[in-house]
Coordinates of C-alpha atoms in Angstrom, one line a residue:
Chain A
M667 CA 22.6 21.2 25.6
S668 CA 25.9 22.8 24.5
E669 CA 24.6 26.3 23.7
K670 CA 24.8 27.3 27.3
N671 CA 28.1 26.8 29.0
P672 CA 27.3 26.4 32.7
L673 CA 30.9 26.9 33.6
P674 CA 32.7 28.9 34.9
F675 CA 30.5 31.1 36.9
A676 CA 31.4 34.7 36.6
K677 CA 32.4 36.0 40.0
T678 CA 29.8 38.7 40.1
Q679 CA 27.1 36.3 39.0
S680 CA 28.1 33.9 41.7
R681 CA 28.1 36.6 44.3
A682 CA 24.6 37.8 43.2
M683 CA 23.4 34.2 43.5
L684 CA 24.7 33.9 47.0
L685 CA 23.0 37.2 47.9
W686 CA 19.8 35.9 46.5
V687 CA 20.0 32.7 48.6
V688 CA 20.8 34.7 51.8
A689 CA 17.8 37.0 51.0
V690 CA 15.5 33.9 50.6
L691 CA 16.8 32.4 53.8
I692 CA 16.1 35.6 55.7
G693 CA 12.8 36.3 54.0
L694 CA 11.4 32.8 54.2
P695 CA 10.4 32.8 57.9
L696 CA 8.8 36.2 57.4
I697 CA 6.6 35.0 54.5
V698 CA 5.5 31.6 55.6
P699 CA 3.2 31.4 58.6
S700 CA 5.5 29.5 61.0
A701 CA 9.2 29.0 61.7
T702 CA 8.6 25.3 61.8
L703 CA 7.1 25.3 58.3
A704 CA 10.1 27.4 57.1
S705 CA 12.5 24.9 58.6
E706 CA 10.6 22.1 56.9
I707 CA 10.9 23.9 53.6
L708 CA 14.6 24.3 54.0
I709 CA 15.2 20.7 55.1
F710 CA 13.3 19.4 52.0
A711 CA 15.2 21.9 49.9
M712 CA 18.4 20.5 51.3
A713 CA 17.3 17.0 50.3
A714 CA 16.3 18.3 46.9
L715 CA 19.7 19.9 46.5
A716 CA 21.3 16.5 47.2
C717 CA 18.9 15.0 44.7
N718 CA 19.9 17.7 42.2
L719 CA 23.5 16.6 42.4
L720 CA 22.5 13.2 41.0
L721 CA 19.6 14.1 38.7
G722 CA 20.5 17.6 37.6
Y723 CA 24.3 17.4 37.3
T724 CA 25.0 13.7 36.7
G725 CA 21.7 12.7 35.0
L726 CA 21.0 9.9 37.5
L727 CA 17.3 9.5 38.5
S728 CA 17.5 7.9 41.9
F729 CA 14.5 6.7 43.8
G730 CA 16.8 5.8 46.6
Q731 CA 17.0 9.2 48.2
G732 CA 14.4 8.1 50.8
I733 CA 16.8 5.5 52.0
F734 CA 19.5 8.0 52.8
F735 CA 17.0 10.5 54.3
G736 CA 15.6 7.7 56.6
A737 CA 19.1 6.4 57.4
G738 CA 20.2 9.9 58.5
A739 CA 17.1 10.4 60.6
Y740 CA 17.3 7.0 62.3
C741 CA 21.0 7.2 62.8
A742 CA 20.9 10.6 64.4
A743 CA 17.9 9.8 66.5
L744 CA 19.5 6.5 67.8
L745 CA 22.8 8.2 68.5
M746 CA 21.1 10.9 70.5
I747 CA 18.6 8.7 72.3
H748 CA 20.9 5.8 73.3
L749 CA 24.3 7.4 73.4
Q750 CA 23.3 10.9 74.4
L751 CA 25.6 12.3 71.7
G752 CA 25.6 16.0 70.9
L753 CA 24.2 17.8 68.0
F754 CA 27.2 17.8 65.6
T755 CA 28.2 14.3 66.4
A756 CA 24.7 13.1 65.6
L757 CA 24.7 15.1 62.3
L758 CA 28.0 13.7 61.4
G759 CA 26.7 10.2 62.1
A760 CA 23.7 10.9 59.9
A761 CA 26.0 12.1 57.1
I762 CA 28.1 9.0 57.4
A763 CA 25.1 6.7 57.5
G764 CA 23.5 8.3 54.5
G765 CA 26.8 8.3 52.6
F766 CA 27.6 4.7 53.4
L767 CA 24.2 3.5 52.3
A768 CA 24.5 5.6 49.2
L769 CA 27.8 3.9 48.6
L770 CA 26.1 0.5 48.7
V771 CA 23.1 1.5 46.6
G772 CA 25.2 3.5 44.2
A773 CA 27.8 0.8 43.7
L774 CA 25.1 -1.8 42.8
A775 CA 22.7 0.5 40.9
I776 CA 25.2 2.1 38.5
R777 CA 25.9 -1.3 37.1
R778 CA 22.9 -0.7 35.0
T779 CA 21.7 2.4 33.1
G780 CA 18.4 4.0 32.1
I781 CA 15.2 2.4 33.3
Y782 CA 17.0 -0.5 34.9
F783 CA 19.1 1.8 37.0
V784 CA 15.9 3.6 38.1
M785 CA 14.2 0.3 38.9
L786 CA 17.2 -0.9 41.0
T787 CA 17.1 2.2 43.1
L788 CA 13.3 1.7 43.5
A789 CA 13.9 -1.9 44.6
F790 CA 16.5 -0.9 47.2
S791 CA 14.2 1.8 48.5
Q792 CA 11.4 -0.7 49.0
M793 CA 13.8 -3.1 50.7
A794 CA 15.1 -0.4 53.0
Y795 CA 11.6 0.4 53.9
F796 CA 11.0 -3.2 54.7
V797 CA 14.1 -3.3 56.9
A798 CA 13.1 -0.2 58.8
Y799 CA 9.6 -1.6 59.2
T800 CA 10.8 -5.0 60.4
L801 CA 13.6 -4.0 62.8
S802 CA 11.0 -2.5 65.2
D803 CA 13.3 -3.0 68.2
W804 CA 15.6 -0.4 66.8
T805 CA 13.3 1.7 64.6
G806 CA 10.0 1.5 66.5
G807 CA 8.5 -0.1 63.4
D808 CA 5.1 1.3 62.7
N809 CA 5.1 3.6 65.7
G810 CA 8.5 5.1 64.9
L811 CA 10.9 6.6 67.3
L812 CA 9.3 9.1 69.7
S813 CA 10.8 11.9 71.6
V814 CA 13.8 12.5 69.4
P815 CA 15.8 15.2 71.2
R816 CA 16.9 18.5 69.7
P817 CA 20.2 18.9 71.6
E818 CA 21.6 22.4 72.3
I819 CA 24.9 23.6 70.7
R820 CA 27.5 23.3 73.4
L821 CA 31.2 23.8 73.9
G822 CA 32.4 21.4 76.6
D823 CA 29.9 21.9 79.4
T824 CA 28.7 25.4 78.5
V825 CA 25.5 25.7 76.5
L826 CA 26.1 28.1 73.7
L827 CA 22.6 28.0 72.1
S828 CA 19.4 26.1 72.8
L829 CA 17.5 25.1 69.7
A830 CA 14.3 24.5 71.5
D831 CA 12.7 27.7 70.0
A832 CA 11.4 27.1 66.5
R833 CA 13.0 30.3 65.2
V834 CA 16.4 29.5 66.6
F835 CA 16.2 26.1 65.1
Y836 CA 15.3 27.7 61.8
G837 CA 18.4 29.9 62.0
F838 CA 20.5 26.8 62.6
V839 CA 19.0 25.0 59.7
A840 CA 19.5 28.1 57.5
V841 CA 23.2 28.4 58.4
L842 CA 23.7 24.7 57.7
F843 CA 21.8 25.0 54.4
L844 CA 23.9 28.0 53.4
L845 CA 27.1 26.1 54.1
I846 CA 25.9 23.0 52.2
F847 CA 24.7 25.2 49.3
I848 CA 28.1 26.9 49.1
G849 CA 29.9 23.6 49.4
A850 CA 27.8 22.0 46.7
R851 CA 28.5 25.0 44.3
R852 CA 32.2 24.6 44.9
V853 CA 31.9 20.9 44.1
I854 CA 30.0 21.7 40.9
A855 CA 32.4 24.4 39.9
S856 CA 35.4 22.1 40.4
P857 CA 36.8 19.7 37.8
F858 CA 35.0 17.0 39.5
G859 CA 31.7 18.8 38.9
S860 CA 32.6 19.3 35.2
T861 CA 33.2 15.6 34.9
L862 CA 29.8 14.9 36.4
M863 CA 28.2 17.1 33.7
A864 CA 30.3 15.5 31.0
I865 CA 28.9 12.1 32.2
R866 CA 25.4 13.5 32.1
E867 CA 25.8 14.8 28.5
N868 CA 27.6 11.8 27.1
E869 CA 28.8 9.1 29.3
T870 CA 30.5 7.0 26.5
R871 CA 32.5 10.0 25.5
A872 CA 33.5 10.9 29.1
S873 CA 34.8 7.4 29.6
A874 CA 36.5 7.4 26.2
I875 CA 38.4 10.5 27.3
G876 CA 39.7 8.4 30.2
Y877 CA 37.5 9.1 33.1
D878 CA 36.4 6.2 35.2
T879 CA 32.7 7.2 35.1
R880 CA 31.7 4.5 37.6
H881 CA 34.1 6.0 40.1
F882 CA 32.6 9.4 39.6
K883 CA 29.0 8.2 39.8
I884 CA 29.7 6.4 43.1
L885 CA 31.4 9.5 44.5
V886 CA 28.5 11.7 43.7
F887 CA 26.1 9.2 45.1
V888 CA 28.0 9.2 48.4
L889 CA 28.0 13.0 48.4
S890 CA 24.3 13.2 47.7
G891 CA 23.6 10.5 50.3
A892 CA 25.5 12.3 53.0
V893 CA 23.7 15.6 52.4
T894 CA 20.3 13.8 52.3
G895 CA 21.3 12.0 55.6
I896 CA 21.9 15.4 57.2
A897 CA 18.5 16.6 56.0
G898 CA 16.9 13.5 57.4
A899 CA 18.5 14.0 60.8
L900 CA 17.4 17.6 60.9
Y901 CA 13.9 16.5 60.0
A902 CA 13.8 14.0 62.9
M903 CA 15.0 16.8 65.2
L904 CA 12.4 19.2 63.8
L905 CA 9.5 16.8 64.4
H906 CA 11.0 15.1 67.5
F907 CA 9.9 12.0 65.7
C908 CA 11.2 9.6 63.2
A909 CA 9.5 6.8 61.4
A910 CA 9.7 5.1 58.0
V911 CA 6.1 6.1 57.5
E912 CA 6.0 9.7 58.5
Y913 CA 8.1 11.7 56.2
R914 CA 5.3 13.3 54.2
P915 CA 4.4 16.6 55.7
G916 CA 0.8 17.2 56.6
D917 CA -1.8 14.6 56.1
V918 CA 0.0 11.3 56.2
R919 CA -0.8 10.3 59.7
E920 CA -3.9 8.5 58.6
H921 CA -2.2 7.0 55.6
P922 CA 1.2 5.8 56.5
D923 CA 2.8 5.5 53.1
H924 CA 6.4 5.5 52.3
D925 CA 5.8 5.6 48.5
H926 CA 4.0 8.7 49.0
Y927 CA 6.8 10.4 50.7
R928 CA 9.2 9.4 48.1
R929 CA 7.0 10.6 45.3
H930 CA 6.2 13.7 47.2
R931 CA 9.8 14.7 47.5
F932 CA 10.2 14.0 43.9
A933 CA 7.4 16.4 43.2
V934 CA 9.4 18.9 45.1
R935 CA 12.3 18.2 42.9
L936 CA 10.2 18.5 39.8
L937 CA 8.8 21.8 40.7
A938 CA 12.3 23.1 40.6
G939 CA 11.9 24.0 37.0
R940 CA 13.0 22.8 33.7
R941 CA 16.3 24.4 33.2
F942 CA 17.5 23.8 36.7
H943 CA 20.5 21.8 35.9
R944 CA 22.0 24.2 33.4
T945 CA 22.2 27.3 35.5
A946 CA 23.9 28.2 38.7
G947 CA 20.5 28.8 40.1
G948 CA 20.0 25.1 40.0
F949 CA 20.9 25.0 43.7
L950 CA 18.5 27.7 44.6
S951 CA 15.6 26.6 42.6
P952 CA 14.8 23.6 44.9
T953 CA 14.0 26.2 47.5
C954 CA 11.8 28.2 45.2
G955 CA 10.1 25.0 44.1
R956 CA 9.2 24.1 47.6
V957 CA 7.8 27.5 48.3
G958 CA 5.8 27.7 45.1
Chain B
M1196 CA -1.4 -27.9 55.4
L1197 CA -0.4 -28.9 51.9
N1198 CA -3.9 -28.0 50.9
L1199 CA -3.4 -24.6 52.2
Y1200 CA -0.3 -24.0 50.1
L1201 CA -2.1 -25.4 47.0
F1202 CA -5.0 -23.1 47.8
Q1203 CA -2.6 -20.1 48.1
I1204 CA -0.9 -21.0 44.8
L1205 CA -4.3 -21.2 43.0
N1206 CA -5.2 -17.9 44.7
G1207 CA -1.9 -16.5 43.5
L1208 CA -2.8 -17.6 39.9
G1209 CA -6.0 -15.5 40.1
L1210 CA -4.0 -12.5 41.4
G1211 CA -1.2 -13.2 38.9
M1212 CA -3.6 -13.1 36.0
I1213 CA -4.6 -9.5 37.1
Y1214 CA -0.9 -8.6 37.2
F1215 CA -0.6 -10.1 33.8
L1216 CA -3.3 -7.8 32.4
I1217 CA -1.6 -4.8 33.9
A1218 CA 1.9 -5.9 32.8
V1219 CA 0.9 -6.8 29.3
G1220 CA -0.5 -3.4 28.6
L1221 CA 2.6 -1.8 29.9
T1222 CA 4.8 -4.1 27.9
I1223 CA 3.0 -3.4 24.6
I1224 CA 3.4 0.3 25.2
F1225 CA 7.0 -0.2 25.9
G1226 CA 7.5 -2.5 23.0
L1227 CA 6.0 -0.3 20.3
L1228 CA 6.4 3.2 21.7
N1229 CA 9.6 2.6 23.6
F1230 CA 7.9 4.6 26.2
V1231 CA 8.1 4.0 30.0
N1232 CA 4.8 4.6 31.6
F1233 CA 5.0 5.0 35.3
A1234 CA 1.4 6.1 35.5
H1235 CA 0.2 2.6 34.6
G1236 CA -0.6 1.8 38.2
A1237 CA -2.6 5.0 38.6
F1238 CA -4.8 4.0 35.7
F1239 CA -5.3 0.6 37.3
L1240 CA -6.4 2.4 40.4
L1241 CA -8.7 4.6 38.4
G1242 CA -10.3 1.5 36.9
A1243 CA -11.0 0.2 40.3
Y1244 CA -12.6 3.4 41.4
I1245 CA -14.8 3.8 38.3
C1246 CA -15.9 0.2 38.9
Y1247 CA -16.9 1.2 42.4
T1248 CA -18.9 4.2 41.2
A1249 CA -20.5 2.2 38.4
V1250 CA -21.5 -0.6 40.7
S1251 CA -22.9 1.7 43.4
L1252 CA -24.9 3.6 40.7
T1253 CA -26.2 0.7 38.7
G1254 CA -25.6 -2.3 40.9
N1255 CA -24.3 -4.1 37.8
F1256 CA -20.7 -5.4 37.9
W1257 CA -20.7 -6.5 34.3
L1258 CA -21.7 -3.0 33.1
A1259 CA -18.7 -1.7 35.1
L1260 CA -16.4 -4.3 33.5
L1261 CA -17.5 -2.9 30.1
I1262 CA -17.5 0.8 30.9
A1263 CA -14.6 1.3 33.2
P1264 CA -11.9 0.1 30.8
L1265 CA -13.4 2.2 28.0
V1266 CA -13.5 5.4 30.2
V1267 CA -9.9 4.8 31.3
A1268 CA -8.8 4.1 27.7
A1269 CA -10.5 7.3 26.6
L1270 CA -8.8 9.3 29.2
A1271 CA -5.5 7.7 28.3
W1272 CA -6.1 8.6 24.6
V1273 CA -6.6 12.3 25.5
I1274 CA -3.5 12.4 27.8
E1275 CA -1.5 10.7 25.0
R1276 CA -2.7 13.3 22.5
V1277 CA -2.1 16.3 24.8
L1278 CA 1.0 15.3 26.6
I1279 CA 2.6 12.0 26.0
Q1280 CA 3.0 12.4 22.3
R1281 CA 5.3 15.3 22.9
I1282 CA 7.8 13.4 25.0
Y1283 CA 8.3 10.2 23.0
H1284 CA 11.6 11.5 21.8
L1285 CA 13.0 12.3 25.3
P1286 CA 15.2 9.9 27.3
H1287 CA 13.5 7.4 29.5
M1288 CA 14.4 9.4 32.6
F1289 CA 12.2 12.3 31.5
Q1290 CA 9.4 10.0 30.5
I1291 CA 9.5 8.5 34.0
L1292 CA 9.4 11.9 35.6
V1293 CA 6.4 13.1 33.4
T1294 CA 4.4 9.9 33.9
L1295 CA 5.1 10.0 37.6
G1296 CA 3.6 13.4 37.7
I1297 CA 0.5 12.1 35.8
A1298 CA 0.3 9.3 38.3
L1299 CA 0.4 11.7 41.2
I1300 CA -2.3 13.9 39.7
I1301 CA -4.5 10.8 39.1
Q1302 CA -3.9 9.4 42.5
E1303 CA -4.5 12.7 44.4
T1304 CA -7.6 13.5 42.3
S1305 CA -9.0 10.1 43.1
V1306 CA -8.5 10.8 46.8
M1307 CA -10.3 14.1 46.3
I1308 CA -13.2 12.5 44.6
W1309 CA -13.5 9.2 46.4
G1310 CA -11.9 10.0 49.7
P1311 CA -8.8 8.6 51.4
V1312 CA -10.5 5.5 52.8
G1313 CA -10.6 2.5 50.5
K1314 CA -13.9 1.5 48.9
S1315 CA -15.0 -2.1 48.7
V1316 CA -16.9 -3.6 45.8
A1317 CA -19.1 -6.7 46.2
V1318 CA -18.4 -9.8 44.2
P1319 CA -21.1 -10.0 41.5
E1320 CA -24.1 -12.2 42.5
L1321 CA -23.4 -14.8 39.8
L1322 CA -19.9 -15.5 41.1
R1323 CA -20.5 -15.7 44.8
G1324 CA -19.9 -18.9 46.6
V1325 CA -17.2 -21.5 46.3
L1326 CA -16.4 -24.5 44.1
V1327 CA -16.1 -27.7 46.2
V1328 CA -14.1 -30.6 44.8
G1329 CA -13.6 -33.3 47.5
D1330 CA -12.3 -31.5 50.5
F1331 CA -10.9 -28.6 48.3
V1332 CA -12.8 -25.3 48.0
Y1333 CA -12.1 -22.5 45.6
P1334 CA -14.0 -19.3 45.2
Y1335 CA -15.9 -19.0 41.9
Y1336 CA -14.7 -15.4 41.5
R1337 CA -11.0 -16.4 41.4
L1338 CA -11.9 -19.1 38.9
F1339 CA -13.6 -16.5 36.8
L1340 CA -10.6 -14.3 37.1
I1341 CA -8.3 -17.0 35.7
V1342 CA -10.6 -17.9 32.9
F1343 CA -11.6 -14.3 31.9
S1344 CA -8.1 -12.9 32.0
G1345 CA -6.9 -16.0 30.1
L1346 CA -9.5 -15.2 27.4
V1347 CA -8.5 -11.6 27.3
G1348 CA -4.9 -12.6 27.0
L1349 CA -5.8 -15.0 24.2
G1350 CA -7.8 -12.3 22.5
L1351 CA -4.9 -9.9 22.8
W1352 CA -2.5 -12.4 21.4
L1353 CA -4.8 -13.0 18.4
L1354 CA -5.1 -9.3 18.0
L1355 CA -1.4 -8.8 17.9
E1356 CA -0.6 -11.9 15.8
R1357 CA -3.5 -12.2 13.4
T1358 CA -4.8 -8.8 12.6
R1359 CA -3.6 -5.9 10.5
F1360 CA -3.5 -3.7 13.6
G1361 CA -1.3 -6.3 15.4
A1362 CA 1.0 -6.5 12.4
L1363 CA 1.4 -2.8 12.4
V1364 CA 2.2 -2.7 16.1
R1365 CA 4.7 -5.5 15.8
A1366 CA 6.3 -3.9 12.7
G1367 CA 6.3 -0.6 14.6
S1368 CA 8.3 -2.0 17.5
E1369 CA 10.9 -3.2 15.0
S1370 CA 11.2 0.1 13.1
T1371 CA 8.9 3.0 13.6
E1372 CA 10.4 4.9 10.7
T1373 CA 9.8 2.1 8.2
V1374 CA 6.1 1.7 9.1
S1375 CA 5.7 5.4 8.9
L1376 CA 7.3 5.6 5.5
L1377 CA 5.1 2.9 4.2
G1378 CA 2.1 5.2 4.7
T1379 CA 0.7 4.4 8.1
N1380 CA -0.2 7.2 10.3
I1381 CA 2.1 6.2 13.1
F1382 CA 0.9 8.7 15.6
R1383 CA -2.7 7.3 15.3
L1384 CA -1.2 3.9 15.9
F1385 CA 0.7 5.2 18.9
S1386 CA -2.5 6.7 20.4
M1387 CA -4.4 3.6 19.9
T1388 CA -1.8 1.4 21.3
F1389 CA -1.4 3.6 24.4
A1390 CA -5.1 3.6 24.9
L1391 CA -5.3 -0.1 24.5
G1392 CA -2.5 -0.8 27.0
V1393 CA -3.9 1.6 29.6
G1394 CA -7.4 0.3 29.0
L1395 CA -6.1 -3.2 30.0
A1396 CA -4.8 -1.7 33.2
G1397 CA -8.3 -0.2 33.8
M1398 CA -9.8 -3.6 33.2
A1399 CA -7.4 -5.2 35.6
G1400 CA -8.5 -2.5 38.1
V1401 CA -12.1 -3.5 37.7
L1402 CA -11.3 -7.2 38.2
F1403 CA -9.2 -6.4 41.2
A1404 CA -11.9 -4.3 42.9
P1405 CA -14.0 -7.2 44.3
L1406 CA -10.9 -8.9 45.7
R1407 CA -9.3 -6.0 47.7
G1408 CA -11.4 -3.0 46.9
A1409 CA -10.2 0.3 45.5
Q1410 CA -7.4 1.6 47.8
P1411 CA -5.7 4.9 47.1
F1412 CA -2.5 4.1 48.9
V1413 CA -0.1 1.2 48.8
G1414 CA 1.0 0.1 52.2
P1415 CA 2.5 -2.9 53.9
E1416 CA -1.0 -4.3 54.5
I1417 CA -2.0 -3.9 50.9
P1418 CA 0.8 -5.2 48.8
R1419 CA 0.5 -4.0 45.2
P1420 CA 3.7 -4.1 43.3
S1421 CA 4.3 -1.4 40.8
P1422 CA 3.4 -2.7 37.3
S1423 CA 6.9 -1.9 36.1
V1424 CA 8.3 -4.4 38.6
V1425 CA 6.3 -7.2 37.0
V1426 CA 7.4 -6.1 33.5
V1427 CA 11.0 -5.8 34.5
I1428 CA 11.0 -9.3 36.0
G1429 CA 9.4 -10.8 32.9
G1430 CA 11.3 -8.8 30.4
M1431 CA 10.3 -5.5 28.9
G1432 CA 8.4 -5.7 25.7
S1433 CA 7.8 -9.4 26.0
F1434 CA 4.3 -10.8 25.9
S1435 CA 5.2 -14.2 27.5
G1436 CA 7.4 -12.3 30.0
A1437 CA 4.3 -10.4 31.1
L1438 CA 2.4 -13.6 31.6
V1439 CA 5.2 -15.4 33.5
G1440 CA 6.2 -12.3 35.5
G1441 CA 2.6 -11.7 36.4
L1442 CA 1.9 -15.2 37.6
L1443 CA 5.2 -15.4 39.4
V1444 CA 4.6 -12.2 41.3
G1445 CA 1.0 -13.2 42.1
V1446 CA 1.9 -16.7 43.4
V1447 CA 4.9 -15.4 45.4
Q1448 CA 2.7 -12.7 46.9
S1449 CA 0.0 -15.2 47.7
L1450 CA 2.3 -17.8 49.3
M1451 CA 4.0 -15.1 51.3
T1452 CA 0.7 -14.1 52.8
T1453 CA 0.7 -17.4 54.5
L1454 CA 4.4 -17.7 55.3
W1455 CA 5.6 -14.2 56.1
P1456 CA 3.1 -11.4 55.2
Q1457 CA 5.4 -8.5 55.7
G1458 CA 8.0 -10.2 53.6
A1459 CA 6.0 -10.2 50.4
S1460 CA 7.2 -7.0 48.9
L1461 CA 10.8 -7.7 50.0
M1462 CA 10.7 -10.9 48.0
I1463 CA 9.3 -9.3 45.0
Y1464 CA 11.6 -6.3 44.9
G1465 CA 14.5 -8.4 45.9
A1466 CA 13.7 -10.7 43.0
M1467 CA 13.5 -7.8 40.7
A1468 CA 16.9 -6.5 41.9
V1469 CA 18.5 -9.9 41.3
V1470 CA 16.9 -10.2 37.9
I1471 CA 18.2 -6.8 36.8
L1472 CA 21.7 -7.5 38.1
V1473 CA 21.9 -11.0 36.7
R1474 CA 19.7 -11.0 33.6
P1475 CA 19.3 -7.3 32.7
Y1476 CA 16.7 -7.9 30.1
G1477 CA 14.4 -9.9 32.3
L1478 CA 13.5 -13.6 32.1
F1479 CA 12.0 -13.4 28.6
G1480 CA 13.4 -10.1 27.3
R1481 CA 15.7 -9.7 24.4
A1482 CA 18.6 -7.3 24.3

């Protein structure tokens, strides 16, 4: 693992990477048949990016990502439906909901390592599914929340941009993705990011040097949860729909299955390629994985 | 009312014995190979589907009970040779990812072959009907489940405790290097153990098919805990842990069907979380 030093990114390399991402973001809707599909790809790429912070950079395999995705979706949908809140408030709410649940899940799950850690996140994910399924007054249970709005971007009372058109919504998701992408790369390039990678490579050693590794792990969990929450909210807005059973694109309507969704998104993550976590391209590769 | 609970507990024992068969295979694989097999449930599913095909072709459940585990074990043997053997040295996290991929491939291929709608398998002629004792009734098939799985479990125990193969497996779980240095082809032993463990999951699938049919998806209506859950509750690598974990999960699930159907998986996953947090090595595991 040590033969390749992932840090620091050379400036030119970093700029080239950014150009690549922008090129993909622009090219994507031209290649795939519909803007809605392109948005879906980006939203899942965003969730995979958040997953990558945990799995790729910190070495934590979390099955709990579905919780944060769902929490973000429900939270944003409920805020918009019941309180008529605007787009950015709803997204902020989703990020907070995802981050908060990630704090809870993370704080408990990181008490164990290896397979026990994985199984704990699996248990929480199943329990969260149960909660979403049971609180049908809030979540609509099996039917889900219908007619989730897609509010326009407004400043005061003036509407700046309506997102009703699929292509405009794609543009919005793409900008958000780019911001999160840049933000995530900044985080990884920071001392905080290096510490995460140190934990991945050798946790005992990282804590021997004096880092409180639990603290770092919880923080990255919160970060990942917040980004996943935003992705969930965007997904609810994309589909105008939100349910614990309907996160798998395509054919799931006949077979409501949460497990499937969770695994599916994992497959997305897996497609991202083997060396994902060692290169700066790690953040881009989830996008490519989803396309390919 | 009390009778109903008693009935559910007995029902749970039948189900629990199936879980035991699944879990014991997984636990043997973990014990010897130190390998985490997340595809175990998919092999279980495959067993159920092959049972369906065999029964609809030949009309003979017993033939299916013989063939399906062998087919599943053979497939596992091939997969072990081609893929699994290359990842034994990797951390558990990577093993989970790879076997999850295998599980997805098996599951999706099953859906492609047998369709997304579950297939039901009839209870074999011989075991139809119920046993009546006073005012208590119990299906013969469940009784058969308990007895048959019990016998398989006993046979397995004898295999592990009383044969040369078992001795090698147990020695291998203590120290793979030593066994290998003493002149045993450890990789052949690994392949055989993997095939044996997975074959047991296939057998469990066959036994499960007449109860609930072969269902490609897990949902709130069809509770089917992941085999790893049973093993983690019982203690990874522990034979008795697999038995107790399997029975516990089976009985809890069965009782919850009467008390609070949707809550079944909550109880089981909740119990697993508590076990991991309080007793990290499971009820019967060792550190």
